[in-house]
Amino acid sequence: MNNSDLIEIFKKASLCRNFEEKVYELINLKKFKMPIYLSAGQEFISSTIAYVLKNRHPLLFAQHRAHSTYLSFDGDIGKLIDELLGRETGCSYGMGGSASIQEQNINMFGHDGLMGSQVPIAVGACLSTGRDTISFMGDASAEEDYVMSSIAWAGFKNLPITFIVEDNNLSILTEKKARRNWEMDDFAKSVGLEAVNIQDDPKDIYEALNKTKAPRLLNINTDRLFWHAGAGQDDYERVDRYAIIKEKLGAQGEQIDLKTKKYLKWTWESHLEKQ
C-alpha cells in the first residue's frame, strides 16, 4: 500500500468519523427517536475494504454499527440522514433506523434484528448468485451457532465470500475473555477458510485482502469510540486509529478532516432544516 492509497482510504474514513461525531452531537440534543449504534473508532475497517473491493460490486450484509459500511461503499448520505431522522425518504423508508440500513444502489441489505442472522443470509445469497459477498459481524455475533455453521458451509462449498469480524472485544460491555478462550480466525482455518487475525491498521487490512482469497475470514481487532448504543464513553483504554493516521498524514490529513467537517456541517444543516 502506497501513500496515495492511504490518502484515499483516509478520505473515506474521514467521512465516516465526522458523520458519526455529528450524530453523537445530535443524540445529546435529542434529535433522534430510536437507538443509534455508532461506528466511530472502527471506520478504517469498512473504508479500507471498500477501497480494495468496491469495484467488484460485492453484496453487502451488515448488522448494527454499520453507518461506516454504508458510507464507505458510497451509500447516499442524505438518505442515511433521513433514515436516522425517521423520514420516509430514508434509505429504509424511516422504518429500519440505525440498526437496519440498506441501499439497493450499493447492494447493501438491511438487517432483520436477529443477532448474527446476516451471516447465513449472506451465505445463501452468495450461493444463489455466485457473486462476491461481504458479511460483517461483531465478535459476539460470531459466537452464534448458526453463524459458525454457515461459515463452515461456505468453506465446504468454496464460496466467493469474505467474512469480516469487527472485533472490539465487547458484547455490550462483556469482554471476550469472559465468553470464550478461542479466536475466530482459528475456527475459520479449522473449517477450510483462509483467515487472519490483525489490527485495524489500514495497511494490515489492505495486505490481508491482497494476500488471501475467498472464502476467507478477517478478524480485525478494533475499538469503538462510544457506547454500545447512544452517546457516551465507557471507561476503558482505546486505540484511536483515526487520530493516529491523521497525525501520520500531517497537514494533508488535517486538510482532509477539515474539508469533510465543512461538507458534513452543510449537509446536516440542509436536512435538519426540512423538519
PDB file of N, CA and C in Angstrom, residues 178-273:
ATOM      1  N   ALA A 178     -14.339 -13.357  29.070  1.00  0.00           N
ATOM      2  CA  ALA A 178     -15.418 -13.891  29.913  1.00  0.00           C
ATOM      3  C   ALA A 178     -16.369 -14.776  29.112  1.00  0.00           C
ATOM      4  N   ARG A 179     -16.221 -14.798  27.795  1.00  0.00           N
ATOM      5  CA  ARG A 179     -17.152 -15.512  26.926  1.00  0.00           C
ATOM      6  C   ARG A 179     -16.535 -16.725  26.229  1.00  0.00           C
ATOM      7  N   ARG A 180     -15.239 -16.654  25.939  1.00  0.00           N
ATOM      8  CA  ARG A 180     -14.611 -17.764  25.211  1.00  0.00           C
ATOM      9  C   ARG A 180     -13.092 -17.707  25.331  1.00  0.00           C
ATOM     10  N   ASN A 181     -12.454 -18.843  24.988  1.00  0.00           N
ATOM     11  CA  ASN A 181     -10.994 -18.920  25.049  1.00  0.00           C
ATOM     12  C   ASN A 181     -10.397 -19.274  23.693  1.00  0.00           C
ATOM     13  N   TRP A 182     -11.095 -18.893  22.623  1.00  0.00           N
ATOM     14  CA  TRP A 182     -10.642 -19.181  21.268  1.00  0.00           C
ATOM     15  C   TRP A 182     -10.875 -17.960  20.386  1.00  0.00           C
ATOM     16  N   GLU A 183     -10.258 -17.946  19.191  1.00  0.00           N
ATOM     17  CA  GLU A 183     -10.376 -16.826  18.260  1.00  0.00           C
ATOM     18  C   GLU A 183     -11.040 -17.275  16.966  1.00  0.00           C
ATOM     19  N   MET A 184     -11.737 -16.354  16.324  1.00  0.00           N
ATOM     20  CA  MET A 184     -12.492 -16.680  15.126  1.00  0.00           C
ATOM     21  C   MET A 184     -11.599 -17.085  13.951  1.00  0.00           C
ATOM     22  N   ASP A 185     -10.393 -16.554  13.859  1.00  0.00           N
ATOM     23  CA  ASP A 185      -9.523 -16.949  12.751  1.00  0.00           C
ATOM     24  C   ASP A 185      -9.119 -18.412  12.878  1.00  0.00           C
ATOM     25  N   ASP A 186      -8.914 -18.885  14.129  1.00  0.00           N
ATOM     26  CA  ASP A 186      -8.586 -20.292  14.329  1.00  0.00           C
ATOM     27  C   ASP A 186      -9.756 -21.181  13.927  1.00  0.00           C
ATOM     28  N   PHE A 187     -10.968 -20.767  14.305  1.00  0.00           N
ATOM     29  CA  PHE A 187     -12.144 -21.545  13.897  1.00  0.00           C
ATOM     30  C   PHE A 187     -12.250 -21.590  12.378  1.00  0.00           C
ATOM     31  N   ALA A 188     -12.099 -20.429  11.719  1.00  0.00           N
ATOM     32  CA  ALA A 188     -12.241 -20.370  10.262  1.00  0.00           C
ATOM     33  C   ALA A 188     -11.226 -21.273   9.567  1.00  0.00           C
ATOM     34  N   LYS A 189     -10.017 -21.266  10.035  1.00  0.00           N
ATOM     35  CA  LYS A 189      -8.990 -22.133   9.445  1.00  0.00           C
ATOM     36  C   LYS A 189      -9.357 -23.603   9.616  1.00  0.00           C
ATOM     37  N   SER A 190      -9.965 -23.924  10.762  1.00  0.00           N
ATOM     38  CA  SER A 190     -10.306 -25.322  11.040  1.00  0.00           C
ATOM     39  C   SER A 190     -11.381 -25.865  10.102  1.00  0.00           C
ATOM     40  N   VAL A 191     -12.148 -24.962   9.476  1.00  0.00           N
ATOM     41  CA  VAL A 191     -13.200 -25.408   8.553  1.00  0.00           C
ATOM     42  C   VAL A 191     -12.847 -25.048   7.107  1.00  0.00           C
ATOM     43  N   GLY A 192     -11.560 -24.800   6.845  1.00  0.00           N
ATOM     44  CA  GLY A 192     -11.087 -24.701   5.471  1.00  0.00           C
ATOM     45  C   GLY A 192     -10.988 -23.321   4.861  1.00  0.00           C
ATOM     46  N   LEU A 193     -11.217 -22.259   5.635  1.00  0.00           N
ATOM     47  CA  LEU A 193     -11.099 -20.905   5.099  1.00  0.00           C
ATOM     48  C   LEU A 193      -9.689 -20.368   5.305  1.00  0.00           C
ATOM     49  N   GLU A 194      -9.278 -19.462   4.462  1.00  0.00           N
ATOM     50  CA  GLU A 194      -8.100 -18.665   4.751  1.00  0.00           C
ATOM     51  C   GLU A 194      -8.516 -17.613   5.780  1.00  0.00           C
ATOM     52  N   ALA A 195      -7.663 -17.358   6.765  1.00  0.00           N
ATOM     53  CA  ALA A 195      -8.068 -16.457   7.846  1.00  0.00           C
ATOM     54  C   ALA A 195      -6.857 -15.787   8.472  1.00  0.00           C
ATOM     55  N   VAL A 196      -7.074 -14.555   8.958  1.00  0.00           N
ATOM     56  CA  VAL A 196      -6.032 -13.800   9.642  1.00  0.00           C
ATOM     57  C   VAL A 196      -6.634 -13.111  10.859  1.00  0.00           C
ATOM     58  N   ASN A 197      -5.778 -12.779  11.805  1.00  0.00           N
ATOM     59  CA  ASN A 197      -6.156 -12.003  12.989  1.00  0.00           C
ATOM     60  C   ASN A 197      -5.247 -10.795  13.022  1.00  0.00           C
ATOM     61  N   ILE A 198      -5.807  -9.607  12.741  1.00  0.00           N
ATOM     62  CA  ILE A 198      -4.990  -8.406  12.540  1.00  0.00           C
ATOM     63  C   ILE A 198      -5.577  -7.219  13.293  1.00  0.00           C
ATOM     64  N   GLN A 199      -4.821  -6.126  13.314  1.00  0.00           N
ATOM     65  CA  GLN A 199      -5.290  -4.869  13.880  1.00  0.00           C
ATOM     66  C   GLN A 199      -6.018  -4.063  12.798  1.00  0.00           C
ATOM     67  N   ASP A 200      -6.702  -3.005  13.212  1.00  0.00           N
ATOM     68  CA  ASP A 200      -7.472  -2.197  12.250  1.00  0.00           C
ATOM     69  C   ASP A 200      -6.628  -1.140  11.551  1.00  0.00           C
ATOM     70  N   ASP A 201      -5.337  -1.362  11.459  1.00  0.00           N
ATOM     71  CA  ASP A 201      -4.458  -0.503  10.672  1.00  0.00           C
ATOM     72  C   ASP A 201      -4.764  -0.734   9.191  1.00  0.00           C
ATOM     73  N   PRO A 202      -5.025   0.334   8.429  1.00  0.00           N
ATOM     74  CA  PRO A 202      -5.386   0.131   7.020  1.00  0.00           C
ATOM     75  C   PRO A 202      -4.349  -0.649   6.227  1.00  0.00           C
ATOM     76  N   LYS A 203      -3.082  -0.495   6.565  1.00  0.00           N
ATOM     77  CA  LYS A 203      -2.026  -1.254   5.876  1.00  0.00           C
ATOM     78  C   LYS A 203      -2.207  -2.749   6.106  1.00  0.00           C
ATOM     79  N   ASP A 204      -2.515  -3.139   7.336  1.00  0.00           N
ATOM     80  CA  ASP A 204      -2.702  -4.556   7.646  1.00  0.00           C
ATOM     81  C   ASP A 204      -3.922  -5.122   6.926  1.00  0.00           C
ATOM     82  N   ILE A 205      -5.006  -4.345   6.886  1.00  0.00           N
ATOM     83  CA  ILE A 205      -6.226  -4.806   6.219  1.00  0.00           C
ATOM     84  C   ILE A 205      -6.007  -4.908   4.715  1.00  0.00           C
ATOM     85  N   TYR A 206      -5.358  -3.901   4.158  1.00  0.00           N
ATOM     86  CA  TYR A 206      -5.056  -3.870   2.723  1.00  0.00           C
ATOM     87  C   TYR A 206      -4.247  -5.107   2.326  1.00  0.00           C
ATOM     88  N   GLU A 207      -3.200  -5.385   3.087  1.00  0.00           N
ATOM     89  CA  GLU A 207      -2.336  -6.522   2.773  1.00  0.00           C
ATOM     90  C   GLU A 207      -3.072  -7.847   2.944  1.00  0.00           C
ATOM     91  N   ALA A 208      -3.897  -7.947   3.988  1.00  0.00           N
ATOM     92  CA  ALA A 208      -4.638  -9.184   4.221  1.00  0.00           C
ATOM     93  C   ALA A 208      -5.589  -9.483   3.073  1.00  0.00           C
ATOM     94  N   LEU A 209      -6.253  -8.453   2.560  1.00  0.00           N
ATOM     95  CA  LEU A 209      -7.186  -8.644   1.453  1.00  0.00           C
ATOM     96  C   LEU A 209      -6.468  -9.053   0.174  1.00  0.00           C
ATOM     97  N   ASN A 210      -5.251  -8.576   0.006  1.00  0.00           N
ATOM     98  CA  ASN A 210      -4.497  -8.885  -1.206  1.00  0.00           C
ATOM     99  C   ASN A 210      -3.705 -10.186  -1.110  1.00  0.00           C
ATOM    100  N   LYS A 211      -3.571 -10.729   0.090  1.00  0.00           N
ATOM    101  CA  LYS A 211      -2.802 -11.964   0.274  1.00  0.00           C
ATOM    102  C   LYS A 211      -3.688 -13.186   0.495  1.00  0.00           C
ATOM    103  N   THR A 212      -4.972 -12.974   0.674  1.00  0.00           N
ATOM    104  CA  THR A 212      -5.891 -14.087   0.874  1.00  0.00           C
ATOM    105  C   THR A 212      -6.912 -14.129  -0.252  1.00  0.00           C
ATOM    106  N   LYS A 213      -7.617 -15.232  -0.352  1.00  0.00           N
ATOM    107  CA  LYS A 213      -8.685 -15.335  -1.340  1.00  0.00           C
ATOM    108  C   LYS A 213      -9.904 -15.980  -0.686  1.00  0.00           C
ATOM    109  N   ALA A 214     -11.049 -15.670  -1.238  1.00  0.00           N
ATOM    110  CA  ALA A 214     -12.299 -16.189  -0.695  1.00  0.00           C
ATOM    111  C   ALA A 214     -12.461 -17.679  -1.017  1.00  0.00           C
ATOM    112  N   PRO A 215     -13.144 -18.387  -0.112  1.00  0.00           N
ATOM    113  CA  PRO A 215     -13.761 -17.921   1.138  1.00  0.00           C
ATOM    114  C   PRO A 215     -12.700 -17.640   2.195  1.00  0.00           C
ATOM    115  N   ARG A 216     -12.884 -16.556   2.924  1.00  0.00           N
ATOM    116  CA  ARG A 216     -11.889 -16.121   3.894  1.00  0.00           C
ATOM    117  C   ARG A 216     -12.560 -15.379   5.032  1.00  0.00           C
ATOM    118  N   LEU A 217     -11.816 -15.271   6.126  1.00  0.00           N
ATOM    119  CA  LEU A 217     -12.297 -14.524   7.285  1.00  0.00           C
ATOM    120  C   LEU A 217     -11.183 -13.650   7.813  1.00  0.00           C
ATOM    121  N   LEU A 218     -11.503 -12.382   8.009  1.00  0.00           N
ATOM    122  CA  LEU A 218     -10.572 -11.436   8.625  1.00  0.00           C
ATOM    123  C   LEU A 218     -11.122 -11.056   9.982  1.00  0.00           C
ATOM    124  N   ASN A 219     -10.422 -11.450  11.045  1.00  0.00           N
ATOM    125  CA  ASN A 219     -10.769 -10.999  12.393  1.00  0.00           C
ATOM    126  C   ASN A 219      -9.948  -9.739  12.651  1.00  0.00           C
ATOM    127  N   ILE A 220     -10.629  -8.601  12.716  1.00  0.00           N
ATOM    128  CA  ILE A 220      -9.934  -7.314  12.794  1.00  0.00           C
ATOM    129  C   ILE A 220     -10.171  -6.690  14.160  1.00  0.00           C
ATOM    130  N   ASN A 221      -9.117  -6.593  14.937  1.00  0.00           N
ATOM    131  CA  ASN A 221      -9.196  -6.027  16.286  1.00  0.00           C
ATOM    132  C   ASN A 221      -9.292  -4.513  16.211  1.00  0.00           C
ATOM    133  N   THR A 222     -10.279  -3.960  16.896  1.00  0.00           N
ATOM    134  CA  THR A 222     -10.575  -2.541  16.788  1.00  0.00           C
ATOM    135  C   THR A 222     -11.145  -2.038  18.107  1.00  0.00           C
ATOM    136  N   ASP A 223     -11.488  -0.760  18.171  1.00  0.00           N
ATOM    137  CA  ASP A 223     -12.093  -0.159  19.359  1.00  0.00           C
ATOM    138  C   ASP A 223     -13.237   0.735  18.944  1.00  0.00           C
ATOM    139  N   ARG A 224     -14.394   0.551  19.567  1.00  0.00           N
ATOM    140  CA  ARG A 224     -15.472   1.508  19.341  1.00  0.00           C
ATOM    141  C   ARG A 224     -15.217   2.710  20.248  1.00  0.00           C
ATOM    142  N   LEU A 225     -15.478   3.878  19.707  1.00  0.00           N
ATOM    143  CA  LEU A 225     -15.173   5.107  20.434  1.00  0.00           C
ATOM    144  C   LEU A 225     -16.243   5.431  21.475  1.00  0.00           C
ATOM    145  N   PHE A 226     -17.499   5.092  21.170  1.00  0.00           N
ATOM    146  CA  PHE A 226     -18.603   5.471  22.035  1.00  0.00           C
ATOM    147  C   PHE A 226     -19.326   4.244  22.584  1.00  0.00           C
ATOM    148  N   TRP A 227     -20.378   4.478  23.342  1.00  0.00           N
ATOM    149  CA  TRP A 227     -21.167   3.413  23.939  1.00  0.00           C
ATOM    150  C   TRP A 227     -21.658   2.401  22.898  1.00  0.00           C
ATOM    151  N   HIS A 228     -22.095   1.247  23.404  1.00  0.00           N
ATOM    152  CA  HIS A 228     -22.723   0.245  22.531  1.00  0.00           C
ATOM    153  C   HIS A 228     -23.869   0.875  21.742  1.00  0.00           C
ATOM    154  N   ALA A 229     -24.699   1.646  22.403  1.00  0.00           N
ATOM    155  CA  ALA A 229     -25.769   2.399  21.748  1.00  0.00           C
ATOM    156  C   ALA A 229     -25.846   3.768  22.400  1.00  0.00           C
ATOM    157  N   GLY A 230     -26.098   4.792  21.575  1.00  0.00           N
ATOM    158  CA  GLY A 230     -26.234   6.136  22.122  1.00  0.00           C
ATOM    159  C   GLY A 230     -24.916   6.883  22.189  1.00  0.00           C
ATOM    160  N   ALA A 231     -24.910   7.957  22.976  1.00  0.00           N
ATOM    161  CA  ALA A 231     -23.772   8.870  23.045  1.00  0.00           C
ATOM    162  C   ALA A 231     -23.174   8.864  24.444  1.00  0.00           C
ATOM    163  N   GLY A 232     -21.938   8.489  24.537  1.00  0.00           N
ATOM    164  CA  GLY A 232     -21.216   8.460  25.801  1.00  0.00           C
ATOM    165  C   GLY A 232     -19.984   7.603  25.630  1.00  0.00           C
ATOM    166  N   GLN A 233     -19.109   7.600  26.617  1.00  0.00           N
ATOM    167  CA  GLN A 233     -17.894   6.790  26.559  1.00  0.00           C
ATOM    168  C   GLN A 233     -17.743   5.978  27.835  1.00  0.00           C
ATOM    169  N   ASP A 234     -17.466   4.683  27.671  1.00  0.00           N
ATOM    170  CA  ASP A 234     -17.196   3.830  28.809  1.00  0.00           C
ATOM    171  C   ASP A 234     -15.727   3.973  29.220  1.00  0.00           C
ATOM    172  N   ASP A 235     -15.430   3.560  30.430  1.00  0.00           N
ATOM    173  CA  ASP A 235     -14.103   3.755  31.000  1.00  0.00           C
ATOM    174  C   ASP A 235     -13.194   2.561  30.701  1.00  0.00           C
ATOM    175  N   TYR A 236     -12.597   2.555  29.517  1.00  0.00           N
ATOM    176  CA  TYR A 236     -11.571   1.563  29.203  1.00  0.00           C
ATOM    177  C   TYR A 236     -10.622   2.166  28.168  1.00  0.00           C
ATOM    178  N   GLU A 237      -9.440   1.611  28.096  1.00  0.00           N
ATOM    179  CA  GLU A 237      -8.408   2.170  27.223  1.00  0.00           C
ATOM    180  C   GLU A 237      -8.697   1.848  25.769  1.00  0.00           C
ATOM    181  N   ARG A 238      -8.536   2.834  24.890  1.00  0.00           N
ATOM    182  CA  ARG A 238      -8.805   2.670  23.473  1.00  0.00           C
ATOM    183  C   ARG A 238      -7.595   3.050  22.629  1.00  0.00           C
ATOM    184  N   VAL A 239      -7.562   2.499  21.423  1.00  0.00           N
ATOM    185  CA  VAL A 239      -6.641   2.961  20.390  1.00  0.00           C
ATOM    186  C   VAL A 239      -7.474   3.707  19.358  1.00  0.00           C
ATOM    187  N   ASP A 240      -7.204   4.991  19.169  1.00  0.00           N
ATOM    188  CA  ASP A 240      -7.947   5.785  18.178  1.00  0.00           C
ATOM    189  C   ASP A 240      -7.146   5.798  16.883  1.00  0.00           C
ATOM    190  N   ARG A 241      -7.445   4.843  16.004  1.00  0.00           N
ATOM    191  CA  ARG A 241      -6.683   4.689  14.770  1.00  0.00           C
ATOM    192  C   ARG A 241      -6.819   5.912  13.871  1.00  0.00           C
ATOM    193  N   TYR A 242      -7.977   6.533  13.904  1.00  0.00           N
ATOM    194  CA  TYR A 242      -8.190   7.715  13.061  1.00  0.00           C
ATOM    195  C   TYR A 242      -7.218   8.828  13.440  1.00  0.00           C
ATOM    196  N   ALA A 243      -7.071   9.083  14.728  1.00  0.00           N
ATOM    197  CA  ALA A 243      -6.149  10.123  15.194  1.00  0.00           C
ATOM    198  C   ALA A 243      -4.707   9.780  14.832  1.00  0.00           C
ATOM    199  N   ILE A 244      -4.367   8.500  14.902  1.00  0.00           N
ATOM    200  CA  ILE A 244      -3.001   8.060  14.575  1.00  0.00           C
ATOM    201  C   ILE A 244      -2.697   8.302  13.101  1.00  0.00           C
ATOM    202  N   ILE A 245      -3.617   7.918  12.223  1.00  0.00           N
ATOM    203  CA  ILE A 245      -3.387   8.074  10.785  1.00  0.00           C
ATOM    204  C   ILE A 245      -3.429   9.544  10.383  1.00  0.00           C
ATOM    205  N   LYS A 246      -4.314  10.301  10.991  1.00  0.00           N
ATOM    206  CA  LYS A 246      -4.369  11.733  10.681  1.00  0.00           C
ATOM    207  C   LYS A 246      -3.047  12.410  11.028  1.00  0.00           C
ATOM    208  N   GLU A 247      -2.493  12.064  12.166  1.00  0.00           N
ATOM    209  CA  GLU A 247      -1.197  12.632  12.565  1.00  0.00           C
ATOM    210  C   GLU A 247      -0.095  12.183  11.608  1.00  0.00           C
ATOM    211  N   LYS A 248      -0.152  10.932  11.177  1.00  0.00           N
ATOM    212  CA  LYS A 248       0.835  10.411  10.232  1.00  0.00           C
ATOM    213  C   LYS A 248       0.803  11.171   8.911  1.00  0.00           C
ATOM    214  N   LEU A 249      -0.377  11.553   8.464  1.00  0.00           N
ATOM    215  CA  LEU A 249      -0.523  12.279   7.197  1.00  0.00           C
ATOM    216  C   LEU A 249      -0.212  13.756   7.322  1.00  0.00           C
ATOM    217  N   GLY A 250      -0.090  14.264   8.552  1.00  0.00           N
ATOM    218  CA  GLY A 250       0.315  15.650   8.782  1.00  0.00           C
ATOM    219  C   GLY A 250      -0.685  16.657   8.263  1.00  0.00           C
ATOM    220  N   ALA A 251      -0.179  17.673   7.575  1.00  0.00           N
ATOM    221  CA  ALA A 251      -1.020  18.766   7.086  1.00  0.00           C
ATOM    222  C   ALA A 251      -2.087  18.267   6.119  1.00  0.00           C
ATOM    223  N   GLN A 252      -1.743  17.252   5.336  1.00  0.00           N
ATOM    224  CA  GLN A 252      -2.716  16.712   4.385  1.00  0.00           C
ATOM    225  C   GLN A 252      -3.888  16.054   5.110  1.00  0.00           C
ATOM    226  N   GLY A 253      -3.594  15.347   6.183  1.00  0.00           N
ATOM    227  CA  GLY A 253      -4.652  14.734   6.975  1.00  0.00           C
ATOM    228  C   GLY A 253      -5.551  15.768   7.617  1.00  0.00           C
ATOM    229  N   GLU A 254      -4.947  16.832   8.147  1.00  0.00           N
ATOM    230  CA  GLU A 254      -5.723  17.918   8.747  1.00  0.00           C
ATOM    231  C   GLU A 254      -6.622  18.580   7.722  1.00  0.00           C
ATOM    232  N   GLN A 255      -6.103  18.768   6.535  1.00  0.00           N
ATOM    233  CA  GLN A 255      -6.869  19.419   5.470  1.00  0.00           C
ATOM    234  C   GLN A 255      -8.074  18.568   5.056  1.00  0.00           C
ATOM    235  N   ILE A 256      -7.849  17.272   4.907  1.00  0.00           N
ATOM    236  CA  ILE A 256      -8.955  16.372   4.542  1.00  0.00           C
ATOM    237  C   ILE A 256     -10.016  16.375   5.628  1.00  0.00           C
ATOM    238  N   ASP A 257      -9.576  16.308   6.879  1.00  0.00           N
ATOM    239  CA  ASP A 257     -10.501  16.288   8.002  1.00  0.00           C
ATOM    240  C   ASP A 257     -11.336  17.569   8.058  1.00  0.00           C
ATOM    241  N   LEU A 258     -10.689  18.700   7.883  1.00  0.00           N
ATOM    242  CA  LEU A 258     -11.384  19.990   7.928  1.00  0.00           C
ATOM    243  C   LEU A 258     -12.376  20.130   6.773  1.00  0.00           C
ATOM    244  N   LYS A 259     -11.977  19.717   5.573  1.00  0.00           N
ATOM    245  CA  LYS A 259     -12.860  19.793   4.411  1.00  0.00           C
ATOM    246  C   LYS A 259     -14.096  18.920   4.613  1.00  0.00           C
ATOM    247  N   THR A 260     -13.895  17.732   5.190  1.00  0.00           N
ATOM    248  CA  THR A 260     -15.016  16.827   5.445  1.00  0.00           C
ATOM    249  C   THR A 260     -15.960  17.416   6.479  1.00  0.00           C
ATOM    250  N   LYS A 261     -15.414  18.011   7.526  1.00  0.00           N
ATOM    251  CA  LYS A 261     -16.252  18.650   8.555  1.00  0.00           C
ATOM    252  C   LYS A 261     -17.148  19.721   7.947  1.00  0.00           C
ATOM    253  N   LYS A 262     -16.587  20.541   7.085  1.00  0.00           N
ATOM    254  CA  LYS A 262     -17.362  21.616   6.456  1.00  0.00           C
ATOM    255  C   LYS A 262     -18.476  21.049   5.581  1.00  0.00           C
ATOM    256  N   TYR A 263     -18.146  20.020   4.808  1.00  0.00           N
ATOM    257  CA  TYR A 263     -19.145  19.395   3.940  1.00  0.00           C
ATOM    258  C   TYR A 263     -20.290  18.806   4.765  1.00  0.00           C
ATOM    259  N   LEU A 264     -19.960  18.114   5.839  1.00  0.00           N
ATOM    260  CA  LEU A 264     -20.991  17.487   6.659  1.00  0.00           C
ATOM    261  C   LEU A 264     -21.814  18.503   7.432  1.00  0.00           C
ATOM    262  N   LYS A 265     -21.201  19.585   7.847  1.00  0.00           N
ATOM    263  CA  LYS A 265     -21.939  20.643   8.544  1.00  0.00           C
ATOM    264  C   LYS A 265     -23.035  21.178   7.635  1.00  0.00           C
ATOM    265  N   TRP A 266     -22.678  21.453   6.392  1.00  0.00           N
ATOM    266  CA  TRP A 266     -23.661  21.963   5.432  1.00  0.00           C
ATOM    267  C   TRP A 266     -24.725  20.906   5.133  1.00  0.00           C
ATOM    268  N   THR A 267     -24.301  19.660   4.951  1.00  0.00           N
ATOM    269  CA  THR A 267     -25.236  18.589   4.608  1.00  0.00           C
ATOM    270  C   THR A 267     -26.252  18.360   5.717  1.00  0.00           C
ATOM    271  N   TRP A 268     -25.775  18.262   6.949  1.00  0.00           N
ATOM    272  CA  TRP A 268     -26.688  18.044   8.070  1.00  0.00           C
ATOM    273  C   TRP A 268     -27.629  19.226   8.250  1.00  0.00           C
ATOM    274  N   GLU A 269     -27.108  20.443   8.165  1.00  0.00           N
ATOM    275  CA  GLU A 269     -27.955  21.612   8.348  1.00  0.00           C
ATOM    276  C   GLU A 269     -29.065  21.660   7.307  1.00  0.00           C
ATOM    277  N   SER A 270     -28.727  21.322   6.055  1.00  0.00           N
ATOM    278  CA  SER A 270     -29.735  21.368   4.999  1.00  0.00           C
ATOM    279  C   SER A 270     -30.843  20.335   5.236  1.00  0.00           C
ATOM    280  N   HIS A 271     -30.510  19.194   5.821  1.00  0.00           N
ATOM    281  CA  HIS A 271     -31.510  18.171   6.092  1.00  0.00           C
ATOM    282  C   HIS A 271     -32.302  18.480   7.362  1.00  0.00           C
ATOM    283  N   LEU A 272     -31.666  19.007   8.360  1.00  0.00           N
ATOM    284  CA  LEU A 272     -32.385  19.348   9.586  1.00  0.00           C
ATOM    285  C   LEU A 272     -33.392  20.466   9.356  1.00  0.00           C
ATOM    286  N   GLU A 273     -33.064  21.344   8.433  1.00  0.00           N
ATOM    287  CA  GLU A 273     -33.968  22.458   8.122  1.00  0.00           C
ATOM    288  C   GLU A 273     -35.284  21.986   7.504  1.00  0.00           C
TER     289      GLU A 273
END
